[in-house]
Short mmCIF file of C-alpha atoms in Angstrom, two decimals:
data_model
loop_
_atom_site.label_atom_id
_atom_site.label_comp_id
_atom_site.label_asym_id
_atom_site.label_seq_id
_atom_site.Cartn_x
_atom_site.Cartn_y
_atom_site.Cartn_z
CA UNK T 1 1.07 -32.25 3.49
CA UNK T 2 0.97 -28.81 5.04
CA UNK T 3 -0.73 -28.02 8.35
CA UNK T 4 -2.34 -24.93 6.81
CA UNK T 5 -4.36 -25.53 3.64
CA UNK T 6 -4.20 -23.20 0.67
CA UNK T 7 -5.43 -23.69 -2.90
CA UNK T 8 -2.43 -24.58 -5.06
CA UNK T 9 -3.33 -22.04 -7.71
CA UNK T 10 -5.37 -18.92 -8.35
CA UNK T 11 -5.72 -16.65 -11.34
CA UNK T 12 -7.29 -13.44 -12.52
CA UNK T 13 -7.11 -10.81 -15.20
CA UNK T 14 -5.61 -7.35 -14.68
CA UNK T 15 -7.88 -5.17 -12.59
CA UNK T 16 -9.79 -8.08 -11.08
CA UNK T 17 -10.04 -8.96 -7.40
CA UNK T 18 -8.62 -12.30 -6.26
CA UNK T 19 -8.90 -14.00 -2.89
CA UNK T 20 -6.58 -16.68 -1.50
CA UNK T 21 -7.81 -18.75 1.43
CA UNK T 22 -5.84 -20.35 4.25
CA UNK T 23 -7.50 -22.95 6.46
CA UNK T 24 -6.10 -24.12 9.77
CA UNK T 25 -7.26 -25.29 13.16
CA UNK T 26 -7.81 -24.19 16.74
CA UNK T 27 -4.15 -24.79 17.58
CA UNK T 28 -2.83 -22.36 14.98
CA UNK T 29 -5.05 -19.83 13.20
CA UNK T 30 -7.75 -20.19 15.84
CA UNK T 31 -5.42 -18.94 18.59
CA UNK T 32 -2.60 -17.01 16.90
CA UNK T 33 -2.13 -14.35 14.30
CA UNK T 34 -1.68 -15.06 10.59
CA UNK T 35 1.05 -13.70 8.36
CA UNK T 36 1.32 -13.74 4.58
CA UNK T 37 4.47 -13.85 2.48
CA UNK T 38 4.93 -13.13 -1.21
CA UNK T 39 7.64 -14.88 -3.19
CA UNK T 40 8.32 -13.49 -6.62
CA UNK T 41 9.95 -15.91 -9.09
CA UNK T 42 13.58 -16.61 -8.22
CA UNK T 43 13.62 -14.42 -5.12
CA UNK T 44 13.43 -14.80 -1.35
CA UNK T 45 10.05 -14.53 0.38
CA UNK T 46 8.94 -11.11 1.52
CA UNK T 47 6.50 -10.14 4.25
CA UNK T 48 3.18 -9.05 2.73
CA UNK T 49 0.77 -8.99 5.67
CA UNK T 50 1.24 -9.49 9.41
CA UNK T 51 -0.98 -9.87 12.47
CA UNK T 52 -3.92 -10.97 10.31
CA UNK T 53 -4.57 -7.66 8.56
CA UNK T 54 -1.60 -5.29 8.96
CA UNK T 55 0.28 -4.10 5.90
CA UNK T 56 4.01 -3.38 6.22
CA UNK T 57 5.09 -0.03 4.89
CA UNK T 58 5.56 -0.18 1.14
CA UNK T 59 2.88 -2.78 0.52
CA UNK T 60 0.09 -1.29 -1.62
CA UNK T 61 -3.38 -1.02 -0.10
CA UNK T 62 -4.61 -3.25 -2.92
CA UNK T 63 -3.58 -6.05 -0.58
CA UNK T 64 -5.76 -6.82 2.44
CA UNK T 65 -5.95 -9.60 5.00
CA UNK T 66 -8.70 -10.97 7.18
CA UNK T 67 -9.32 -13.80 9.61
CA UNK T 68 -12.38 -15.53 10.99
CA UNK T 69 -12.24 -18.49 13.32
CA UNK T 70 -9.72 -20.98 11.96
CA UNK T 71 -9.48 -19.50 8.46
CA UNK T 72 -7.75 -16.50 6.96
CA UNK T 73 -7.84 -14.81 3.58
CA UNK T 74 -5.65 -12.59 1.48
CA UNK T 75 -7.41 -10.37 -1.03
CA UNK T 76 -5.76 -8.59 -3.92
CA UNK T 77 -7.80 -5.97 -5.72
CA UNK T 78 -6.88 -4.19 -8.95
CA UNK T 79 -4.73 -7.16 -9.95
CA UNK T 80 -1.50 -6.25 -11.72
CA UNK T 81 0.98 -8.33 -13.69
CA UNK T 82 3.65 -7.78 -11.04
CA UNK T 83 1.44 -9.57 -8.51
CA UNK T 84 2.22 -12.86 -10.23
CA UNK T 85 3.99 -14.79 -7.47
CA UNK T 86 3.65 -17.55 -4.87
CA UNK T 87 1.77 -16.60 -1.72
CA UNK T 88 2.17 -18.37 1.63
CA UNK T 89 0.19 -18.06 4.84
CA UNK T 90 1.84 -18.89 8.17
CA UNK T 91 0.97 -19.03 11.85
CA UNK T 92 2.33 -20.31 15.14
CA UNK T 93 0.98 -23.71 16.15
CA UNK T 94 0.57 -24.21 19.90
CA UNK T 95 0.46 -28.02 19.60
CA UNK T 96 3.58 -28.31 17.46
CA UNK T 97 5.33 -25.43 19.26
CA UNK T 98 6.51 -23.99 15.99
CA UNK T 99 5.57 -22.07 12.87
CA UNK T 100 3.44 -23.77 10.24
CA UNK T 101 3.12 -22.66 6.63
CA UNK T 102 0.48 -23.25 4.03
CA UNK T 103 1.54 -25.14 0.92
CA UNK T 104 1.53 -21.96 -1.11
CA UNK T 105 -0.72 -20.56 -3.83
CA UNK T 106 0.67 -19.75 -7.25
CA UNK T 107 -1.09 -16.66 -8.56
CA UNK T 108 -1.22 -16.23 -12.32
CA UNK T 109 -2.25 -12.96 -13.93
CA UNK T 110 -3.85 -13.87 -17.23
CA UNK W 1 16.91 -1.21 6.45
CA UNK W 2 18.51 -4.24 8.07
CA UNK W 3 19.93 -6.86 5.73
CA UNK W 4 20.66 -10.54 6.31
CA UNK W 5 23.34 -12.47 4.44
CA UNK W 6 23.54 -16.25 4.62
CA UNK W 7 26.64 -18.30 3.86
CA UNK W 8 27.99 -21.81 4.34
CA UNK W 9 25.82 -23.74 1.92
CA UNK W 10 27.22 -26.32 -0.48
CA UNK W 11 27.33 -29.97 -1.47
CA UNK W 12 27.63 -32.53 1.31
CA UNK W 13 27.32 -36.31 1.40
CA UNK W 14 24.50 -38.04 3.28
CA UNK W 15 25.42 -38.33 6.94
CA UNK W 16 27.70 -35.31 6.72
CA UNK W 17 27.64 -31.97 8.51
CA UNK W 18 27.48 -28.32 7.52
CA UNK W 19 27.26 -25.05 9.41
CA UNK W 20 25.31 -22.14 8.01
CA UNK W 21 25.84 -18.55 9.06
CA UNK W 22 23.61 -15.50 8.76
CA UNK W 23 25.24 -12.11 9.21
CA UNK W 24 22.98 -9.21 10.12
CA UNK W 25 23.70 -5.58 9.42
CA UNK W 26 22.46 -2.86 11.74
CA UNK W 27 22.63 -2.47 15.48
CA UNK W 28 19.46 -4.13 16.70
CA UNK W 29 20.33 -7.81 16.20
CA UNK W 30 20.45 -8.53 19.92
CA UNK W 31 16.86 -7.50 20.63
CA UNK W 32 15.15 -9.65 18.02
CA UNK W 33 14.45 -13.35 17.72
CA UNK W 34 15.74 -15.10 14.61
CA UNK W 35 14.70 -18.10 12.55
CA UNK W 36 15.69 -20.47 9.78
CA UNK W 37 13.20 -21.43 7.06
CA UNK W 38 13.98 -23.76 4.17
CA UNK W 39 12.56 -24.45 0.74
CA UNK W 40 13.22 -27.70 -1.10
CA UNK W 41 13.57 -27.41 -4.89
CA UNK W 42 10.18 -26.64 -6.41
CA UNK W 43 8.45 -26.94 -3.03
CA UNK W 44 6.92 -24.67 -0.43
CA UNK W 45 8.34 -23.03 2.66
CA UNK W 46 9.15 -25.11 5.76
CA UNK W 47 10.03 -23.57 9.13
CA UNK W 48 13.16 -25.15 10.61
CA UNK W 49 14.04 -23.42 13.89
CA UNK W 50 13.74 -20.23 15.92
CA UNK W 51 15.77 -18.70 18.74
CA UNK W 52 14.95 -15.84 21.08
CA UNK W 53 17.18 -12.77 21.34
CA UNK W 54 19.15 -14.11 24.31
CA UNK W 55 19.25 -17.68 23.03
CA UNK W 56 17.37 -18.76 26.12
CA UNK W 57 14.47 -20.33 24.24
CA UNK W 58 14.85 -22.44 21.12
CA UNK W 59 12.31 -24.19 18.94
CA UNK W 60 12.81 -26.90 16.30
CA UNK W 61 10.67 -28.56 13.69
CA UNK W 62 10.23 -32.28 14.31
CA UNK W 63 11.99 -33.02 11.02
CA UNK W 64 15.30 -31.59 12.28
CA UNK W 65 15.15 -31.93 16.06
CA UNK W 66 18.16 -33.85 17.37
CA UNK W 67 20.16 -33.25 14.17
CA UNK W 68 20.22 -29.45 13.79
CA UNK W 69 21.34 -26.86 16.35
CA UNK W 70 20.50 -23.17 16.13
CA UNK W 71 22.65 -20.63 17.95
CA UNK W 72 23.61 -16.99 17.81
CA UNK W 73 26.49 -14.70 18.72
CA UNK W 74 25.10 -11.25 19.49
CA UNK W 75 28.62 -9.77 19.69
CA UNK W 76 29.08 -10.72 16.03
CA UNK W 77 25.51 -10.05 14.87
CA UNK W 78 25.46 -13.59 13.52
CA UNK W 79 22.99 -16.48 13.55
CA UNK W 80 24.11 -20.08 13.00
CA UNK W 81 22.62 -23.41 12.04
CA UNK W 82 24.74 -26.48 12.69
CA UNK W 83 23.40 -29.34 10.60
CA UNK W 84 24.50 -32.90 11.37
CA UNK W 85 23.45 -36.32 10.04
CA UNK W 86 22.27 -34.70 6.84
CA UNK W 87 19.80 -36.52 4.61
CA UNK W 88 18.80 -36.14 0.99
CA UNK W 89 15.50 -34.62 2.12
CA UNK W 90 17.41 -31.76 3.78
CA UNK W 91 18.35 -30.48 0.32
CA UNK W 92 16.92 -26.97 0.13
CA UNK W 93 17.57 -23.27 0.06
CA UNK W 94 17.97 -22.16 3.67
CA UNK W 95 16.77 -18.66 4.53
CA UNK W 96 17.42 -16.83 7.75
CA UNK W 97 14.76 -14.40 8.87
CA UNK W 98 14.41 -11.89 11.67
CA UNK W 99 11.36 -11.58 13.89
CA UNK W 100 9.41 -8.49 12.95
CA UNK W 101 8.55 -7.52 16.52
CA UNK W 102 11.35 -7.01 18.99
CA UNK W 103 11.63 -9.05 22.15
CA UNK W 104 10.75 -7.61 25.55
CA UNK W 105 12.33 -9.12 28.61
CA UNK W 106 12.25 -12.89 28.24
CA UNK W 107 9.45 -12.90 25.66
CA UNK W 108 9.84 -12.68 21.90
CA UNK W 109 6.11 -13.19 21.32
CA UNK W 110 6.81 -16.14 19.03
CA UNK W 111 3.13 -17.00 18.71
CA UNK W 112 2.22 -13.58 17.34
CA UNK W 113 5.42 -12.62 15.57
CA UNK W 114 6.35 -12.62 11.92
CA UNK W 115 9.44 -12.92 9.70
CA UNK W 116 10.85 -9.67 8.32
CA UNK W 117 13.27 -9.30 6.67
CA UNK W 118 14.56 -12.46 5.01
CA UNK W 119 18.01 -13.17 3.67
CA UNK W 120 18.63 -14.16 0.08
CA UNK W 121 19.19 -17.81 1.02
CA UNK W 122 21.99 -20.34 0.73
CA UNK W 123 21.65 -23.67 -1.10
CA UNK W 124 22.39 -26.92 0.70
CA UNK W 125 22.61 -30.05 -1.44
CA UNK W 126 22.86 -33.45 0.22
CA UNK W 127 23.94 -36.05 -2.30
CA UNK W 128 26.54 -38.73 -2.86
#
């Protein structure tokens, strides 16, 4: 059972907007920044969003991040087939003194 | 762009040991913290351990503390993970990852940092 809670799956049709939630607590998301990672099938994870809402260079602006209290969200607008992947949220946990990940959300583009 | 290349994975019996290595290209290895993250077959990501740029501060997940040791050799641009007393549940792909924000002085800002880039991973299988 993961410290951060994500829905196990999400789906949408091309062009739609999809949101993936990540719920934590005051010891992780409530105090520290949230990062998101994208893992395409059969590949290593890749940074998608850092410091709650910052996009690394090369990541399309269709991807956006937000945080409020002890929850964070990743939004993908204009969904494309190449967005089909697993998405993980992560944050530092002050109580555990380490990084905690969400269980991952498998995004399917219908 | 910096690249990370893991090696050292393989098949090991329960109770055995293995040492993983992660070689970094580029010239900035010594000013960034580094981490190991693993992924069991068909499962999600699990953070294993992190080390600051100087090696002065180290963090471990409870699941590996006392069995795994993270270290680094800045002269060789290489990160290590010594794994002892291996168990079946340690079977996973092990990724090394670099902190996205560089360290400053004694702080690597672990609580607000991120992992970028990641290596391609090395598979560790613990089985008799």
